[in-house]
mmCIF file of N, CA and C and ligand atoms in Angstrom:
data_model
loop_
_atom_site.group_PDB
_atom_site.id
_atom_site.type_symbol
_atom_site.label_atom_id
_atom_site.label_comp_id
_atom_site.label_asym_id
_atom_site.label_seq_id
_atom_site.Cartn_x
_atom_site.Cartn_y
_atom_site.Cartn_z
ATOM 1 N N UNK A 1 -18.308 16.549 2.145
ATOM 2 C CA UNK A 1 -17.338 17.539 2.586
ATOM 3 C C UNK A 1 -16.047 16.837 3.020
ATOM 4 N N UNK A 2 -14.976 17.090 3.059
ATOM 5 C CA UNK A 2 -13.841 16.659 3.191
ATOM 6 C C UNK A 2 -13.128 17.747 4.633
ATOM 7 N N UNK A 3 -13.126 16.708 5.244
ATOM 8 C CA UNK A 3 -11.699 17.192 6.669
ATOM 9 C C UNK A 3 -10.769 16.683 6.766
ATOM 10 N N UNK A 4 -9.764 17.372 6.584
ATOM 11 C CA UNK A 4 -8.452 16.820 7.095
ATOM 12 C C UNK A 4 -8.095 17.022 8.628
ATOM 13 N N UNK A 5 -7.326 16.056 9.234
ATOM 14 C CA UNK A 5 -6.952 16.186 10.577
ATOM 15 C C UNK A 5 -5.591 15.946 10.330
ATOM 16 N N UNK A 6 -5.017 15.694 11.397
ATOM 17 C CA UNK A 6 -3.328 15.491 11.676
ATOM 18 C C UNK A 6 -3.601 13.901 12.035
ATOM 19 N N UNK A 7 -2.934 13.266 11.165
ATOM 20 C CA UNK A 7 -3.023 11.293 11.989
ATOM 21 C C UNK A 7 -2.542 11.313 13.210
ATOM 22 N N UNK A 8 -3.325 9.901 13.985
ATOM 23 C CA UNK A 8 -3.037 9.818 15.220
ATOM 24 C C UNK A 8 -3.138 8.083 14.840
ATOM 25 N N UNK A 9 -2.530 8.022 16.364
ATOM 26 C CA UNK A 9 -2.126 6.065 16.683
ATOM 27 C C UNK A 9 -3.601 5.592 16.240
ATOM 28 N N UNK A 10 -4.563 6.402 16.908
ATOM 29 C CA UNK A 10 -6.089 5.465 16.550
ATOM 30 C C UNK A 10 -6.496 5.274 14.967
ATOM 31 N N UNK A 11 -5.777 5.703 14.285
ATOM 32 C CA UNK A 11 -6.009 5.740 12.683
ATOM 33 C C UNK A 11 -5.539 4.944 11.793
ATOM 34 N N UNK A 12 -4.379 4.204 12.726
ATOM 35 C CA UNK A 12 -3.334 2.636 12.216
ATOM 36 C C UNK A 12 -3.702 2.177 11.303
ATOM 37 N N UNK A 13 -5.227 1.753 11.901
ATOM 38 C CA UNK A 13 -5.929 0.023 11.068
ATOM 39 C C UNK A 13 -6.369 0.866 9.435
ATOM 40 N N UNK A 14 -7.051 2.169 9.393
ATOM 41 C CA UNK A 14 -7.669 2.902 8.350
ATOM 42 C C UNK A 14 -6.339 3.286 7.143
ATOM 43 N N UNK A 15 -5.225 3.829 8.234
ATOM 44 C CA UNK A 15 -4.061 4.357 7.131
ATOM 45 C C UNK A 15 -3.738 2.988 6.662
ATOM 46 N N UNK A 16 -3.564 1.582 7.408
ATOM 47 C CA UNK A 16 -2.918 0.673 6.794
ATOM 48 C C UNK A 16 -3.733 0.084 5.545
ATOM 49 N N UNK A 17 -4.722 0.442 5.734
ATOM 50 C CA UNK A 17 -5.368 -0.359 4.012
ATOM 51 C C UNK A 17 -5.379 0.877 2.738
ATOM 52 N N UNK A 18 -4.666 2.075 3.347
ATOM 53 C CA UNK A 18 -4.714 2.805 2.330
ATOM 54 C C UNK A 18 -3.257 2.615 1.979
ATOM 55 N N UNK A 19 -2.646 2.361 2.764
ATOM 56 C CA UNK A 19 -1.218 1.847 2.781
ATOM 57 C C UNK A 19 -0.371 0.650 2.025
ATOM 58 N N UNK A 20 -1.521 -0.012 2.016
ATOM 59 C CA UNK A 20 -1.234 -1.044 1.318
ATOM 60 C C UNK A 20 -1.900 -0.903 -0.286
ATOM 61 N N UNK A 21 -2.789 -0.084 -0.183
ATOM 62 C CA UNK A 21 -2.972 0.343 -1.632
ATOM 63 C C UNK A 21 -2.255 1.009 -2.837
ATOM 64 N N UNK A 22 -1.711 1.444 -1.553
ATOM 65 C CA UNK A 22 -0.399 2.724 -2.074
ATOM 66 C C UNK A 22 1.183 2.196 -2.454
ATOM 67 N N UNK A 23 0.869 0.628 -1.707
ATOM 68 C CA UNK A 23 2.129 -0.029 -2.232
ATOM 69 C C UNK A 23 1.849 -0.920 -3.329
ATOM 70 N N UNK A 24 0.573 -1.184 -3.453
ATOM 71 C CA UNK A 24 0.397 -2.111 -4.524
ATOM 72 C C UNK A 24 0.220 -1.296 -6.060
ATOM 73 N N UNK A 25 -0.173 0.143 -5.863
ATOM 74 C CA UNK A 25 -0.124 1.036 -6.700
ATOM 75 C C UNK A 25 1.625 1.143 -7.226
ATOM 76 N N UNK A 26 2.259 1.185 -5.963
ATOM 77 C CA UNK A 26 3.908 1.280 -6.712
ATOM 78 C C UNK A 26 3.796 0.414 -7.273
ATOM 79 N N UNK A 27 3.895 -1.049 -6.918
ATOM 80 C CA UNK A 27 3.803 -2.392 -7.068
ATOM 81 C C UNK A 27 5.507 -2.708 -6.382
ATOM 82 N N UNK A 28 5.244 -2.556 -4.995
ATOM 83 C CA UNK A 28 6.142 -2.600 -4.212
ATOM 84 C C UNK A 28 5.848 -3.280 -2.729
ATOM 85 N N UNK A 29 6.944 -3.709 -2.081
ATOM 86 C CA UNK A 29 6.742 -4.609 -1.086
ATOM 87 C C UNK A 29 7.830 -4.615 0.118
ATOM 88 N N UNK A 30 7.261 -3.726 0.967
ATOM 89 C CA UNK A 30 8.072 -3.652 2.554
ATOM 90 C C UNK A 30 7.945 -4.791 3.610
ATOM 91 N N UNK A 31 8.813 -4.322 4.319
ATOM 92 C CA UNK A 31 9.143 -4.983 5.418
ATOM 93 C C UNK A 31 7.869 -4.790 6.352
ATOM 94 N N UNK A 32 7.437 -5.691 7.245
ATOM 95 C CA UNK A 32 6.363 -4.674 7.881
ATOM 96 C C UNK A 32 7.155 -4.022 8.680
ATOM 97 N N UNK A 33 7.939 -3.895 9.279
ATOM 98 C CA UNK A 33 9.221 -2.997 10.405
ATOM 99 C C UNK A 33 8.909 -1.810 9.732
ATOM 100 N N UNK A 34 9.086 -1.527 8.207
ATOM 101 C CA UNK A 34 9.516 -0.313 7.591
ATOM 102 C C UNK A 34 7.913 0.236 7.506
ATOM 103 N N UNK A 35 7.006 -0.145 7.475
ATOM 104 C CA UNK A 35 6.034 0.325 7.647
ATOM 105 C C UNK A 35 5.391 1.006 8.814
ATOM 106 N N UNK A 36 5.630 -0.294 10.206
ATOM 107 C CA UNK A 36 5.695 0.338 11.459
ATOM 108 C C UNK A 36 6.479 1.873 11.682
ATOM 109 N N UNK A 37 7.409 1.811 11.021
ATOM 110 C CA UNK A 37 8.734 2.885 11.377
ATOM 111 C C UNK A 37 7.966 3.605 10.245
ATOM 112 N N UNK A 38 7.132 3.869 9.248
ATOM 113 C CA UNK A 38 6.714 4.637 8.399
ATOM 114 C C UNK A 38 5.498 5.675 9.260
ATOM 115 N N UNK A 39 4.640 4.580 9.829
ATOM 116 C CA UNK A 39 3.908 4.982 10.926
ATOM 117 C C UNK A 39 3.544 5.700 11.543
ATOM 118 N N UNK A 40 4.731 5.531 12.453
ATOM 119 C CA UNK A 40 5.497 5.999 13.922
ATOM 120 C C UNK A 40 6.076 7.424 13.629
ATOM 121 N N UNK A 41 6.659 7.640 12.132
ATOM 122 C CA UNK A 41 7.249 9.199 12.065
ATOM 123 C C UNK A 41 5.611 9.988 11.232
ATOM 124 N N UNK A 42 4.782 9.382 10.871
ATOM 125 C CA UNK A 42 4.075 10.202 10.479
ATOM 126 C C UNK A 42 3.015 10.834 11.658
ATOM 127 N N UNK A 43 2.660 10.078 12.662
ATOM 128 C CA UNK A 43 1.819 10.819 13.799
ATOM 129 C C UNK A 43 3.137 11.321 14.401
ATOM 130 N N UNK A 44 4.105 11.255 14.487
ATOM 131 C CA UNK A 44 5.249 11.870 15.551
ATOM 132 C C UNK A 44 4.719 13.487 14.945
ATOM 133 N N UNK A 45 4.783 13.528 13.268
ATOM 134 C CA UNK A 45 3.898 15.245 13.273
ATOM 135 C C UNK A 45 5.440 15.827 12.759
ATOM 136 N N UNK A 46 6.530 15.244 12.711
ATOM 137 C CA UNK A 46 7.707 16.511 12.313
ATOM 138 C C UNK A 46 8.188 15.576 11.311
ATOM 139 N N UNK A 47 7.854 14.863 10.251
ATOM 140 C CA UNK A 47 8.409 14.421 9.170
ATOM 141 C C UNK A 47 7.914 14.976 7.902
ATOM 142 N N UNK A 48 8.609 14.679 6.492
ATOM 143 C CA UNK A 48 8.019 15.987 5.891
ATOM 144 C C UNK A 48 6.511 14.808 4.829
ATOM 145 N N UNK A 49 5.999 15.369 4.279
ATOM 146 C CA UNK A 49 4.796 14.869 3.024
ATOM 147 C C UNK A 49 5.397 13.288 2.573
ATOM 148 N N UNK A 50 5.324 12.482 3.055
ATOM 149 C CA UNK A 50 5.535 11.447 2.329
ATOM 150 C C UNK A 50 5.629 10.498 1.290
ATOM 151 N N UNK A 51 3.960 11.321 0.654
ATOM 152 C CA UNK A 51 3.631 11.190 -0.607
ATOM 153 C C UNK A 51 2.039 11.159 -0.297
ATOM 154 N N UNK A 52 1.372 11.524 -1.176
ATOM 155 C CA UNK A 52 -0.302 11.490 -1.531
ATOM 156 C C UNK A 52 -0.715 10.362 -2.532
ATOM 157 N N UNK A 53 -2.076 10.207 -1.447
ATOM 158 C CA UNK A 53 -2.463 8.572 -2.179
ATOM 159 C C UNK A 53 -4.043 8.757 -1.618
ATOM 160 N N UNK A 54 -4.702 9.269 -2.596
ATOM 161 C CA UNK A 54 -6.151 9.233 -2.268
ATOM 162 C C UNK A 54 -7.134 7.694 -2.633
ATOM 163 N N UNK A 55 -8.016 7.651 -1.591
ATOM 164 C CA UNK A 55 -8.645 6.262 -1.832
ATOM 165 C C UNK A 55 -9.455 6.360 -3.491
ATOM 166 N N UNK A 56 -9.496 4.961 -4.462
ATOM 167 C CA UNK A 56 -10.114 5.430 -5.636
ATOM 168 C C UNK A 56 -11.334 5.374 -5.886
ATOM 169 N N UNK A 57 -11.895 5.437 -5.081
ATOM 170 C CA UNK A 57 -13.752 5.686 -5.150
ATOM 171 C C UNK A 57 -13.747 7.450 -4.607
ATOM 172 N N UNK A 58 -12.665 7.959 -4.074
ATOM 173 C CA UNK A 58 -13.169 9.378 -4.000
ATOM 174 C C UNK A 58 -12.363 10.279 -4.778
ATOM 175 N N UNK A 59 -11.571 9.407 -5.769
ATOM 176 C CA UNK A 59 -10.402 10.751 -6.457
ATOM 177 C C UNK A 59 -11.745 11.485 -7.507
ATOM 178 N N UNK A 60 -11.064 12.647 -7.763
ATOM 179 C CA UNK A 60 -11.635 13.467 -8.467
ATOM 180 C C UNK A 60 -12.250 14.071 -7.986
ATOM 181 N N UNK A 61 -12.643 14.673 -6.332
ATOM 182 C CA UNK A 61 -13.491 14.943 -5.631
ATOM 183 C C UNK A 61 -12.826 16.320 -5.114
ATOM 184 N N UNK A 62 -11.610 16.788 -5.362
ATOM 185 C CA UNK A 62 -10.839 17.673 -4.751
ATOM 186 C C UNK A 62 -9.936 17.250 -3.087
ATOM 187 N N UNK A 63 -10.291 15.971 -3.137
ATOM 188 C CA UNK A 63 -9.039 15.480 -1.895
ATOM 189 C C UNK A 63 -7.766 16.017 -1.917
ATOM 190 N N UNK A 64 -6.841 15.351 -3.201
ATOM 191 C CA UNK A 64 -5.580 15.808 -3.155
ATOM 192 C C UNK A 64 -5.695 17.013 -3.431
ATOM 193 N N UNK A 65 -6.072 17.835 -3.811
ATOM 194 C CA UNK A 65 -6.025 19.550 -3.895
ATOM 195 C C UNK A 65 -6.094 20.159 -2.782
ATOM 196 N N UNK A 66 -7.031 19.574 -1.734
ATOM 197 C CA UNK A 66 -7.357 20.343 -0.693
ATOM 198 C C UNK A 66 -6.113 20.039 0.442
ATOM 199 N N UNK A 67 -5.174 18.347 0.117
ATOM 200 C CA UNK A 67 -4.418 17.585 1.055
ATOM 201 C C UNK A 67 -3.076 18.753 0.833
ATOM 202 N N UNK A 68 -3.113 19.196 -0.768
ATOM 203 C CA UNK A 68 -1.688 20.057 -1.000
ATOM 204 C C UNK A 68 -2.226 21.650 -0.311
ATOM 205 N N UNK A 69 -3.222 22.153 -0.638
ATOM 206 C CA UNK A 69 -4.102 23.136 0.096
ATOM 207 C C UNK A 69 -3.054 22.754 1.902
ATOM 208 N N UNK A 70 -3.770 21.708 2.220
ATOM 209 C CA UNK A 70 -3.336 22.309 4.089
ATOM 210 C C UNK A 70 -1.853 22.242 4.093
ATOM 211 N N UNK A 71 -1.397 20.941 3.327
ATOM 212 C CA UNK A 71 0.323 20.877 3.108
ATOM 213 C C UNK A 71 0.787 22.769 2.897
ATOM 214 N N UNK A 72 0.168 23.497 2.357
ATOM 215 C CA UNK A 72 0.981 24.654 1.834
ATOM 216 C C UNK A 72 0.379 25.330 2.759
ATOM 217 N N UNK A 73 -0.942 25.535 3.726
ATOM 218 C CA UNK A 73 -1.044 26.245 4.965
ATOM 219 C C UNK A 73 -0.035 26.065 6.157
ATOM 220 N N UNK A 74 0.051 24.709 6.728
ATOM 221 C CA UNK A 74 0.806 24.341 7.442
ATOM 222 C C UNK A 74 2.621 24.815 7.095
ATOM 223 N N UNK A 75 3.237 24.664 6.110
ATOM 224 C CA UNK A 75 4.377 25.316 5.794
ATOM 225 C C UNK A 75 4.452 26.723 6.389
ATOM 226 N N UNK A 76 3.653 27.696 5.462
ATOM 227 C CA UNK A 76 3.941 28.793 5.812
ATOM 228 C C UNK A 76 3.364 28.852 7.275
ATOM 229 N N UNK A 77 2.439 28.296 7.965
ATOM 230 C CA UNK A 77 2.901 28.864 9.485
ATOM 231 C C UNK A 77 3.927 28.221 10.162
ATOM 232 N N UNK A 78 4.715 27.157 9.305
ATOM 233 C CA UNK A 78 5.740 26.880 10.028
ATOM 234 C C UNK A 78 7.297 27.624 9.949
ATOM 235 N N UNK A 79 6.942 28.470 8.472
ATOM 236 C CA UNK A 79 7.713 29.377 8.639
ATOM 237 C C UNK A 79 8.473 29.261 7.210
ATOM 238 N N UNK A 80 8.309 28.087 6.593
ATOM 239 C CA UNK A 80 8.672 27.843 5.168
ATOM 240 C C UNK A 80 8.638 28.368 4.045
ATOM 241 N N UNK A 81 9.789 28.488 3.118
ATOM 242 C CA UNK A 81 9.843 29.670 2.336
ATOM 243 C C UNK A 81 8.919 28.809 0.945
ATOM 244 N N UNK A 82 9.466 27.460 1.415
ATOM 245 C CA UNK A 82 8.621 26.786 -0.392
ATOM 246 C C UNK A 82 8.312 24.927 0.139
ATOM 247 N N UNK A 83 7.260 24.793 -0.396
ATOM 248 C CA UNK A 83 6.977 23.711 -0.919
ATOM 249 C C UNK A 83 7.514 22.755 -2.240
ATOM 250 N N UNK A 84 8.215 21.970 -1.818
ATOM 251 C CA UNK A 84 8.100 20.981 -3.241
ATOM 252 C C UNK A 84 8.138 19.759 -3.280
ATOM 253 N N UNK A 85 7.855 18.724 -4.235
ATOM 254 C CA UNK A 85 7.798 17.277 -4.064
ATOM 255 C C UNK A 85 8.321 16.984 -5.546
ATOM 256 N N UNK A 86 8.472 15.227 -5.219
ATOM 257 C CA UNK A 86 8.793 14.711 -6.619
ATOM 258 C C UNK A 86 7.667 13.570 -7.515
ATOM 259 N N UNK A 87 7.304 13.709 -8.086
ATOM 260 C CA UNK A 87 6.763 12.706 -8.935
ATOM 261 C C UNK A 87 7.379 11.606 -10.247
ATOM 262 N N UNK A 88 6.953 10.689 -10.311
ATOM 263 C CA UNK A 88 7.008 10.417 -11.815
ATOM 264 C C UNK A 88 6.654 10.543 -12.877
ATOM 265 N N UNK A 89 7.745 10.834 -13.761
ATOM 266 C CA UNK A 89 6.989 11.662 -14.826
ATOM 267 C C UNK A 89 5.818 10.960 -15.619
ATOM 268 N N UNK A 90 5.886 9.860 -15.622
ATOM 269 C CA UNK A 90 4.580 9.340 -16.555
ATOM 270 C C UNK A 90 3.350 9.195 -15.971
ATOM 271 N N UNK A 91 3.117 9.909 -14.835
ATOM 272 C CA UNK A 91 2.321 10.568 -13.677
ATOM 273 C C UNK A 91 1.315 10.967 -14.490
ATOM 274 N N UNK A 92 0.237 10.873 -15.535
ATOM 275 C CA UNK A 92 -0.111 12.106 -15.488
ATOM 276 C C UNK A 92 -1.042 12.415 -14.999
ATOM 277 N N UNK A 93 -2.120 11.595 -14.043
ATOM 278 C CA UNK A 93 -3.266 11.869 -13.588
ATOM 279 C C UNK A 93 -2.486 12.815 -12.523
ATOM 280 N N UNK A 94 -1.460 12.576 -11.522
ATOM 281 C CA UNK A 94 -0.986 13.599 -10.565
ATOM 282 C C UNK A 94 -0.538 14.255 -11.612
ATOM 283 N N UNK A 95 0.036 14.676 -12.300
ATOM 284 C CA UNK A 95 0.701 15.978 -13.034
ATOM 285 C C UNK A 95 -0.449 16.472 -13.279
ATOM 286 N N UNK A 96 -1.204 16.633 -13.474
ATOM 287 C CA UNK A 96 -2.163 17.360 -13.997
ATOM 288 C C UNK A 96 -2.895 18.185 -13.139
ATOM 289 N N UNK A 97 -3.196 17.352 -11.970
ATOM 290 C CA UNK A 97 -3.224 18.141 -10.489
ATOM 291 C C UNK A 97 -2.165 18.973 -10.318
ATOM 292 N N UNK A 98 -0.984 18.605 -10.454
ATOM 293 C CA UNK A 98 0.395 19.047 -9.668
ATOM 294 C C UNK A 98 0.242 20.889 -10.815
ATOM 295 N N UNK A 99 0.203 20.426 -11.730
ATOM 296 C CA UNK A 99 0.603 21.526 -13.022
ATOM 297 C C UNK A 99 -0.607 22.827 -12.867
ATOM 298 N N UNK A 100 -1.427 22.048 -12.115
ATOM 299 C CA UNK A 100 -2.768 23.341 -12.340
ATOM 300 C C UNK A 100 -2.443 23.954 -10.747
ATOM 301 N N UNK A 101 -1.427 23.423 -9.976
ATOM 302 C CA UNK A 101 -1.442 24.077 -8.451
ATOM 303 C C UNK A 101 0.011 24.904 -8.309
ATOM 304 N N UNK A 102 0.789 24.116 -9.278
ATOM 305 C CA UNK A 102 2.655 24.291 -8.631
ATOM 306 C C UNK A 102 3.386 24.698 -9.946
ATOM 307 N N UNK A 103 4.410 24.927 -10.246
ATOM 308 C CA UNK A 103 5.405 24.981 -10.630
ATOM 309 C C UNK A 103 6.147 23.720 -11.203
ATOM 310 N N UNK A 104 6.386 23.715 -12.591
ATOM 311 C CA UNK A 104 7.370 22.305 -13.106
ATOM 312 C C UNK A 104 8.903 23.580 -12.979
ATOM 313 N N UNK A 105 9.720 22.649 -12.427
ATOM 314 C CA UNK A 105 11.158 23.241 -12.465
ATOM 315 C C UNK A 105 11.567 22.338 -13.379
ATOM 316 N N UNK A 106 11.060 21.255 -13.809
ATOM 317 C CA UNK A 106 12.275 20.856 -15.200
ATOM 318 C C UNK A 106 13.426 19.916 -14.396
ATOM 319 N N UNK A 107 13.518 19.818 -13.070
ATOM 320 C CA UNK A 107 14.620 18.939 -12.712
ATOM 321 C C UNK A 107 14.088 17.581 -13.226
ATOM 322 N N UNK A 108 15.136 16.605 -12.854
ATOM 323 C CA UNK A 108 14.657 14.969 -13.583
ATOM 324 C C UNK A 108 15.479 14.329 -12.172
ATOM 325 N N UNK A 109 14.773 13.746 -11.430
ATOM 326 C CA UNK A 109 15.801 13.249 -10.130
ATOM 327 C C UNK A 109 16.799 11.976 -10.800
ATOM 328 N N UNK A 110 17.975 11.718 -10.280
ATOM 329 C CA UNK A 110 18.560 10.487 -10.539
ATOM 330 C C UNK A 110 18.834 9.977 -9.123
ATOM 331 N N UNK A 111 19.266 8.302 -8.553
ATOM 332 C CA UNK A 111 20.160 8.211 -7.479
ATOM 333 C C UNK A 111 21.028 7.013 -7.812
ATOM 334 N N UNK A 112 21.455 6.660 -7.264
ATOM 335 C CA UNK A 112 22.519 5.698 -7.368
ATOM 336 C C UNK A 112 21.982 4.792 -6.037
ATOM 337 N N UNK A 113 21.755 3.534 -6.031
ATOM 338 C CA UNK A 113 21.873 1.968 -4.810
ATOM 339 C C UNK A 113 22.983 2.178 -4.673
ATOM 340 N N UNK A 114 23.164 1.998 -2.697
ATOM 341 C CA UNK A 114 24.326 1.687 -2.207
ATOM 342 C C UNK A 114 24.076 0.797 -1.338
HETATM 343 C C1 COA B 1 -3.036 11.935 -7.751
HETATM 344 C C2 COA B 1 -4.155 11.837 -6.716
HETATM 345 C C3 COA B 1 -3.559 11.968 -5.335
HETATM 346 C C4 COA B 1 -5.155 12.971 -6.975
HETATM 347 O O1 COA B 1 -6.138 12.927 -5.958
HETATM 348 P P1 COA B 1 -7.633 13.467 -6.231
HETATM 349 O O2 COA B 1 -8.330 13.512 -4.924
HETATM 350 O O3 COA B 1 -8.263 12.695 -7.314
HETATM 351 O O4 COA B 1 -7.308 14.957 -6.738
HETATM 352 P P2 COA B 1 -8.370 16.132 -7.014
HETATM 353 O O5 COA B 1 -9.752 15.601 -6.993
HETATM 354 O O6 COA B 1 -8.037 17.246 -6.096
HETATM 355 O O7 COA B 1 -7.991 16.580 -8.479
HETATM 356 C C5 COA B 1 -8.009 15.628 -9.539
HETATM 357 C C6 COA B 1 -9.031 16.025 -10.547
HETATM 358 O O8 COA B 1 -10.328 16.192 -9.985
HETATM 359 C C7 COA B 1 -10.847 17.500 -10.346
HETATM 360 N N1 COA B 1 -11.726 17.969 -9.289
HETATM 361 C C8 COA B 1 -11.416 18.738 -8.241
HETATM 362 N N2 COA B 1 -12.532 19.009 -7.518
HETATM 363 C C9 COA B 1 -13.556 18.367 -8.124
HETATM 364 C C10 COA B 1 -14.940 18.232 -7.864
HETATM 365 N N3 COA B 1 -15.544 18.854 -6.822
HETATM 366 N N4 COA B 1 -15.684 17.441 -8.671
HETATM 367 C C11 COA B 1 -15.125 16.825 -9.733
HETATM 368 N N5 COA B 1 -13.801 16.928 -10.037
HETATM 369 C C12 COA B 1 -13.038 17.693 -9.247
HETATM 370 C C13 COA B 1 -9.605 18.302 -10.492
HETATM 371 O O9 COA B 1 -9.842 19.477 -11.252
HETATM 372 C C14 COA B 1 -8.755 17.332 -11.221
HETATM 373 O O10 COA B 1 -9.314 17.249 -12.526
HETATM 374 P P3 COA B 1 -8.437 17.101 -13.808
HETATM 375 O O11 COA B 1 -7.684 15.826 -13.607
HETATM 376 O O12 COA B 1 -9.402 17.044 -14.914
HETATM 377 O O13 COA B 1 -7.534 18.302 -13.826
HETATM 378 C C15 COA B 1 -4.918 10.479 -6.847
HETATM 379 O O14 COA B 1 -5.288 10.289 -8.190
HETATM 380 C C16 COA B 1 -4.120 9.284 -6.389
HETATM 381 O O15 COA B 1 -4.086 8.964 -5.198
HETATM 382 N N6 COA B 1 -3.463 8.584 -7.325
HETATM 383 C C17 COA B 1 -2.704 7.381 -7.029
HETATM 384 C C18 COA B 1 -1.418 7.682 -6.265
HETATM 385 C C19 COA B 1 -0.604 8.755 -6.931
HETATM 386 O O16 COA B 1 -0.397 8.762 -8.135
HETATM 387 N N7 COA B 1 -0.130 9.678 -6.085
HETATM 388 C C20 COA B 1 0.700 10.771 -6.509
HETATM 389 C C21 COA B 1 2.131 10.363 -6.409
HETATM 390 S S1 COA B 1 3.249 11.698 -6.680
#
């Protein structure tokens, strides 16, 4: 069975090895500061979805379905008219999740380094 809770400080050591999975999945490499400060706004409780990163011995189990499930409970009692996130498109194990729950709008994000 799967529970979700709200993270707390006591959950540090558990989020950080999923954390680091999740960067080696980008194949990316922070500061630890930016991680601390990644942290620190996610138990603070008012930052928005950061991104979903289920451990890989339990994907396919309905985790991320159920993680976008409370993500879209929690909105509307917060009063939110919509949910949305961004992916990459060559995503497709998440697209495929994403496509059977949400809406493709067809945008393509760009940004510019400054
Ligand atoms: C994308 C990701 C979050 C999905 O998490 P997940 O827990 O595997 O997602 P779910 O189990 O809810 O759904 C995935 C699949 O499992 C299926 N599933 C759901 N409940 C199931 C169950 N009880 N038994 C078997 N399969 C089930 C879903 O139908 C879906 O199947 P499909 O791919 O054939 O359509 C996960 O693969 C992941 O962390 N990937 C790496 C990071 C990443 O890409 N994150 C997204 C960035 S935008």
């Amino acid at each position: 069975m799967t529970t979700i809770s709200p993270l707390r400080a006591s959950d540090r050591s558990e989020w950080g090895e999923l954390w680091e999975q999740y960067l080696t999945f980008y194949e990316s490499e922070l500061d630890p500061a930016v991680t601390e400060d990644v942290f620190a706004r996610l138990v603070a409780g008012d930052g928005y979805l950061e991104d979903l990163f289920v451990a890989p011995d339990v994907r396919g189990g309905g985790v991320g379905s159920a993680l976008i499930a409370q993500v879209r409970t929690a909105a509307t009692d917060a009063g939110a008219h919509k949910v949305y996130w961004l992916t990459q498109s060559g995503n497709a194990t998440a697209r495929r999740l994403y496509d059977s729950l949400a809406t493709d709008t067809g945008f393509v994000h760009y940004q510019m380094e400054l």
